[in-house]
Amino acid sequence: MLALFALWWRLSSGPIELDIATPWLTAAIKENLGAGHEVEIGGTQLERDAKKGRTSLRIRDIVVRDADGTIVASAPTAPAPSQPIRSPANAERAAAAARPEPPASAAPLAPAAPASVRSSVPDLAALIAWIERLDASGLDGRELTEIGLQGGNLTVDDQRNGKQWTFTNIDLSVTRPKGGGIAVALGSHSLERPWHLRAAMTPGQQGHRIIDIETQKLSTKDVMLAMRLNADQYEADLPLSGRIRADVGPDGIPYMLDGRIVVEKGLIVDLDDPLVRVPIDRAEISLDWDKSRRALVAPFQVVSGGTRITLLAQFESPHDGSGIWGLQISGGGAVLASAPVDPHALVLNRVLLRMRINPAKQRIDLDPSEVGNTDLGIALTGSLDFSGDDPRVTLGFASTRMSVAAMKRLWPVTVASKVRAWVVDHVQAGTIERIDISTNAPWSTLKSSGPPVPDDGLLIQLTGHGGEMRPVEGLPAIRDADVNLHISGRTAVINIGRGNVDISSGRKLSITNGVFEVPDTFPKAPPAKVRFRLDGSVPAAVELLSMQRLRDFSGAPIEASTSRGTLTAQVTLALPLKEDLAPGSSLYTVNMDIANFAAERMVMGQKVEAALLKVSANNLGHWIRGDVKMNGVPSVLDYRKPRDGDADVRVQATLDENARSKFGFDLGGVLTGPVPIKLSGRVAANDGDSRFAVEADLTQSKVDNLLPGWVKPPGRPGRATFTLIKQPPATRIEDLVVEGVGTSVKGTLEVDAAGDVVSANFPVFAVSDGDKATLKAERGADGALRVSVRGDVYDGRGFVKSTLTGPANSKQKTDKDVDLDIKIGTVVGFNGETLRGLDLRLSRRSGVITSLALNAKLGRDAPLTGDLRGRGSNGRQLVFIESNDAGAFFRFTDMNSKVAGGAMWVALDPQSADLAPQEGILNIRDFVVRGEAALERVAAAPEQAGGGSPGVQFSRLRVEFTRSLGRFTIRDGLLKGPTIGGTVEGYIDYHRDEVRMRGTFVPLYGLNNMFGQLPIVGPFLGGSNEGLLGVTYEVVGPPSTPVLRVNPISAVAPGLLRKFFEFPGGNAPMPAQSYAEPAGRY
């Protein structure tokens, strides 16, 4: 007795370490668990619980490992009561309780719905009998009254699917109350998610048993695991709280049952298909057993977002011994909404579902049922047969007219879930005329993780109108669409008869013959195909392509505000059905016909027009082709634009002067006539270089110094090829090759944005047969173009002709600032004449010649010089050219081939920037005119031996002239000679290839002119430059071969009367002022 008191006193002070018993307990537990397990115990202690007034033997730090060393159970402490302590078996069971045995096999689990009734209705009598035996014999079959676990870790290794769950900080207590029965307490004090489960069964009167079950925030996921329900398909993470009380009779039939279960906020997710998820805000179920009817009445309410379902479920037990239970859901109603405040919420106030549950046949039948309201109605019928390994679902669904919003809320998430998710996200509005759904397939095929649905296992048909859908996020919706949906097995097809796409105010596109097809809905992200016809205006289509979603892929080269036309397009799309469809994940093809098309700055900055244009586009780029007008020029266009590269362009056109000007090639008058061209190359996508290969046929065109000295009439073959490189702000012409009859030019050229030459290099510069010359040009820092020409031989006939006649028109572009440096051994002129040792240096600023130096040999080594000289007191600058062989000069320039010898000089105003007329004087001394028979007859020149003639000699010729655009106007011309003199006036028009001059020949000029010098009567006797007797004449014809004609009758009309016999003149009005000869040259 004293020893017991001392032990009690010691226990009241604290636990007593009893490690001497640890090896004994370890061996006992290991023996109880069986071979293949290792047991580790950290220590054993004896303690007293003052609150409960009892003594316990506590085992610390228990660890149980399997044969592989894997921890299958562990606990920091395991209490066992000390009254009585008969064997270490109590501690062994405490450790073993932490390790639940896995199922014997890993056979596939039945789905959640049939699992609840997979065998039969629970046998409550057998369950209560088992609990009574446990109460009578103790928890260990002897006298154990309590077993517990504190702060333990529970690891569940499910051999069915290889998954593993770990529960930490678990408290478990199983006790036998003194009054009989059994009580279980299980829970966790985890700070993150505490939960508790308490269940007790106590004896009542007359063999009744009182059952009381209470839960607080118990996870439904853990409940499904404990009940061995299939958690591979759905994961229900919902906190479960509630209490159920029942009075069960000896026969296992409830006499009383009531309770309340509350489900707090959580989520139900299809693990195989993230698109299928059901959020639950709150759910509540009340239970009440009606003994008289032997029915369980269960009103319930489920709240999910804006959806609220309030209904009454009634389970009726079998009455006729058939074993068939009845279930009816009715009353209340359902509000289906997408948000707590949803003006388009669907209210179902007529719900009646009738089901029969046959546990023996393992079958649930849905009798004809209905769901609806005053506007819509849904008829339902079907069955679920789970007698086999794979339950089979049969369902019939038919509805009346409803809105798309109602259809989306009624569409079950488990039926064609991927198609449903797409419809929910992309179909906004419309009216459904009818829906028919029929299912006859195994349950596994309806799961997203199961095998595919058989072709005859699912049929959905839907017809609607006025639909509004947005197939691709970021693009306009299709409105007013006629829709027909057909789902057969795994194939889903949506047909759109017609619809409209509103782009912006006043712009729309019409869509017809649309088909949205999902050939196989089984894969994770099933591929979908879309095809439709699109009609509308070009501006609407351009605005659609300019939207953010398509901008980076279309690369449309036109703008909506500057385009017009109507289009018809066939469009096909291929895209996966998945959330957050990334740009570029869809494939598209567009084939388009555009009528009456026009767009500004479409190709190379040019306006494009076409009566009919074909356009093709896909993810790789677009292709435009057809007969078009580019800036009004008929052309054949082939334009290909890759998605991420430069555009390829091919153009064939014939360009005249107007067309060339529109394209930025305003060549003035140097190139006239049509020029067929072929252009091919690439247009830079951003700020890169655009490069084009150009071929130009110059046969039908006229060339007038397009290159210095190159003159070509129409009809003479000519061809130019080059590579055009647009490198803003400059344009380069590389690999230039000009070929023609006697013409060969090769080199490069660069011009700026204004079309002015920046640089040029022509190592081969031959505009005629036999030319050997090179040309280089470079624009200096001061803006002047420095041109250098070097060569041995050069045909200068074209250059000379253009220099004498001037530009073809006032619009011909010339450089205002230029420096010329020309050195050529021989320059070939007209009539066999040449310039030898030509050295020409000329500078022009602001279009005015500022310096000139000309040196060459002409004829029989006669010098030809030119420079600028000042005149008069104001120092006015004049171009002064002189030579001692005027005849050779005239033959070289093809002005007159019949003049021989003579010393000449020409004084001429320098050319101005505005190409104003130039005034000048020509003066020749001591020359002879040979080969003019009419002139020789008038002069009565004697013939030489052999029939030749020495010609008509003149001592002086003085002519005032005006040089304008291609025209020389001659006035106050005076000829003096020993035998004959005369006057001359008229013009030479090189553009019209015409000479028209007139005047009077005065025989014996010295004697005859005396009468005209007499005062008063002199003007009546011929004037100061004519004589009493004379013969009128005219010179007409082309400048190269003019014809001299005289009027012999005029010889009989003296003096003033001779004016009546003059030939008609063609001179324009003469200027009011003329310039005198340079000083010292009278």
Short mmCIF file of N, CA and C in Angstrom, two decimals, residues 669-672 698 701-718 740-744 766-769 795-803:
data_model
loop_
_atom_site.label_atom_id
_atom_site.label_comp_id
_atom_site.label_asym_id
_atom_site.label_seq_id
_atom_site.Cartn_x
_atom_site.Cartn_y
_atom_site.Cartn_z
N GLY A 669 11.95 66.50 -121.96
CA GLY A 669 11.83 66.16 -123.36
C GLY A 669 12.93 65.25 -123.86
N VAL A 670 13.79 64.77 -122.97
CA VAL A 670 14.90 63.94 -123.44
C VAL A 670 14.45 62.55 -123.82
N LEU A 671 13.29 62.09 -123.32
CA LEU A 671 12.74 60.79 -123.67
C LEU A 671 11.25 60.96 -123.92
N THR A 672 10.83 60.72 -125.14
CA THR A 672 9.42 60.85 -125.50
C THR A 672 8.98 59.57 -126.18
N LEU A 698 13.28 50.59 -125.62
CA LEU A 698 13.27 51.98 -126.08
C LEU A 698 13.03 52.10 -127.57
N SER A 701 10.51 54.78 -128.69
CA SER A 701 10.67 56.09 -128.07
C SER A 701 11.71 56.92 -128.81
N LYS A 702 11.65 58.21 -128.57
CA LYS A 702 12.62 59.15 -129.10
C LYS A 702 13.51 59.61 -127.97
N VAL A 703 14.83 59.54 -128.22
CA VAL A 703 15.81 59.92 -127.21
C VAL A 703 16.53 61.17 -127.68
N ASP A 704 16.55 62.16 -126.85
CA ASP A 704 17.24 63.41 -127.16
C ASP A 704 18.11 63.79 -125.97
N ASN A 705 19.34 63.27 -126.00
CA ASN A 705 20.31 63.55 -124.94
C ASN A 705 19.85 63.06 -123.58
N LEU A 706 19.22 61.88 -123.56
CA LEU A 706 18.97 61.22 -122.28
C LEU A 706 20.30 60.98 -121.57
N LEU A 707 21.29 60.59 -122.33
CA LEU A 707 22.69 60.61 -121.93
C LEU A 707 23.38 61.61 -122.85
N PRO A 708 24.38 62.32 -122.36
CA PRO A 708 25.00 63.37 -123.19
C PRO A 708 25.42 62.84 -124.56
N GLY A 709 24.82 63.44 -125.58
CA GLY A 709 25.17 63.09 -126.95
C GLY A 709 24.37 61.94 -127.53
N TRP A 710 23.51 61.33 -126.76
CA TRP A 710 22.76 60.18 -127.29
C TRP A 710 21.44 60.67 -127.85
N VAL A 711 21.28 60.52 -129.16
CA VAL A 711 20.06 60.91 -129.86
C VAL A 711 19.60 59.70 -130.65
N LYS A 712 18.32 59.34 -130.48
CA LYS A 712 17.76 58.17 -131.18
C LYS A 712 16.36 58.50 -131.65
N PRO A 713 16.10 58.32 -132.93
CA PRO A 713 14.73 58.57 -133.42
C PRO A 713 13.83 57.38 -133.08
N PRO A 714 12.50 57.56 -133.13
CA PRO A 714 11.59 56.43 -132.90
C PRO A 714 11.77 55.37 -133.98
N GLY A 715 11.63 54.11 -133.57
CA GLY A 715 11.75 53.01 -134.50
C GLY A 715 13.12 52.36 -134.52
N ARG A 716 14.13 53.07 -134.08
CA ARG A 716 15.46 52.48 -134.02
C ARG A 716 15.57 51.63 -132.76
N PRO A 717 16.05 50.38 -132.88
CA PRO A 717 16.09 49.51 -131.71
C PRO A 717 16.95 50.12 -130.59
N GLY A 718 16.47 49.92 -129.39
CA GLY A 718 17.19 50.36 -128.18
C GLY A 718 16.65 49.64 -126.95
N GLY A 740 21.91 49.69 -128.23
CA GLY A 740 21.18 50.10 -129.41
C GLY A 740 22.07 50.01 -130.62
N VAL A 741 21.58 50.57 -131.72
CA VAL A 741 22.38 50.57 -132.94
C VAL A 741 23.55 51.51 -132.74
N GLY A 742 24.75 50.94 -132.56
CA GLY A 742 25.94 51.74 -132.35
C GLY A 742 26.08 52.30 -130.96
N THR A 743 25.17 51.97 -130.06
CA THR A 743 25.18 52.55 -128.72
C THR A 743 25.49 51.46 -127.69
N SER A 744 26.40 51.78 -126.80
CA SER A 744 26.74 50.86 -125.71
C SER A 744 27.20 51.70 -124.52
N ALA A 766 29.63 54.93 -125.02
CA ALA A 766 29.68 54.99 -126.48
C ALA A 766 28.27 55.13 -127.00
N VAL A 767 27.94 56.37 -127.44
CA VAL A 767 26.60 56.60 -127.95
C VAL A 767 26.52 56.39 -129.46
N SER A 768 27.67 56.16 -130.11
CA SER A 768 27.70 55.88 -131.55
C SER A 768 28.81 54.87 -131.82
N ASP A 769 28.79 54.29 -133.01
CA ASP A 769 29.84 53.34 -133.38
C ASP A 769 31.20 54.02 -133.35
N ASP A 795 31.46 60.69 -130.96
CA ASP A 795 30.55 61.23 -131.96
C ASP A 795 29.75 62.34 -131.31
N GLY A 796 30.09 63.57 -131.69
CA GLY A 796 29.46 64.71 -131.04
C GLY A 796 28.33 65.31 -131.80
N ARG A 797 27.86 64.63 -132.84
CA ARG A 797 26.81 65.23 -133.65
C ARG A 797 25.53 65.46 -132.85
N GLY A 798 25.14 64.47 -132.09
CA GLY A 798 23.94 64.67 -131.29
C GLY A 798 24.12 65.74 -130.23
N PHE A 799 25.29 65.74 -129.60
CA PHE A 799 25.54 66.74 -128.57
C PHE A 799 25.56 68.15 -129.15
N VAL A 800 26.23 68.30 -130.34
CA VAL A 800 26.30 69.61 -130.98
C VAL A 800 24.92 70.09 -131.37
N LYS A 801 24.15 69.20 -131.97
CA LYS A 801 22.80 69.58 -132.39
C LYS A 801 21.97 70.06 -131.20
N SER A 802 22.03 69.32 -130.08
CA SER A 802 21.24 69.72 -128.92
C SER A 802 21.77 71.00 -128.31
N THR A 803 23.09 71.24 -128.40
CA THR A 803 23.64 72.48 -127.86
C THR A 803 23.17 73.69 -128.66
#
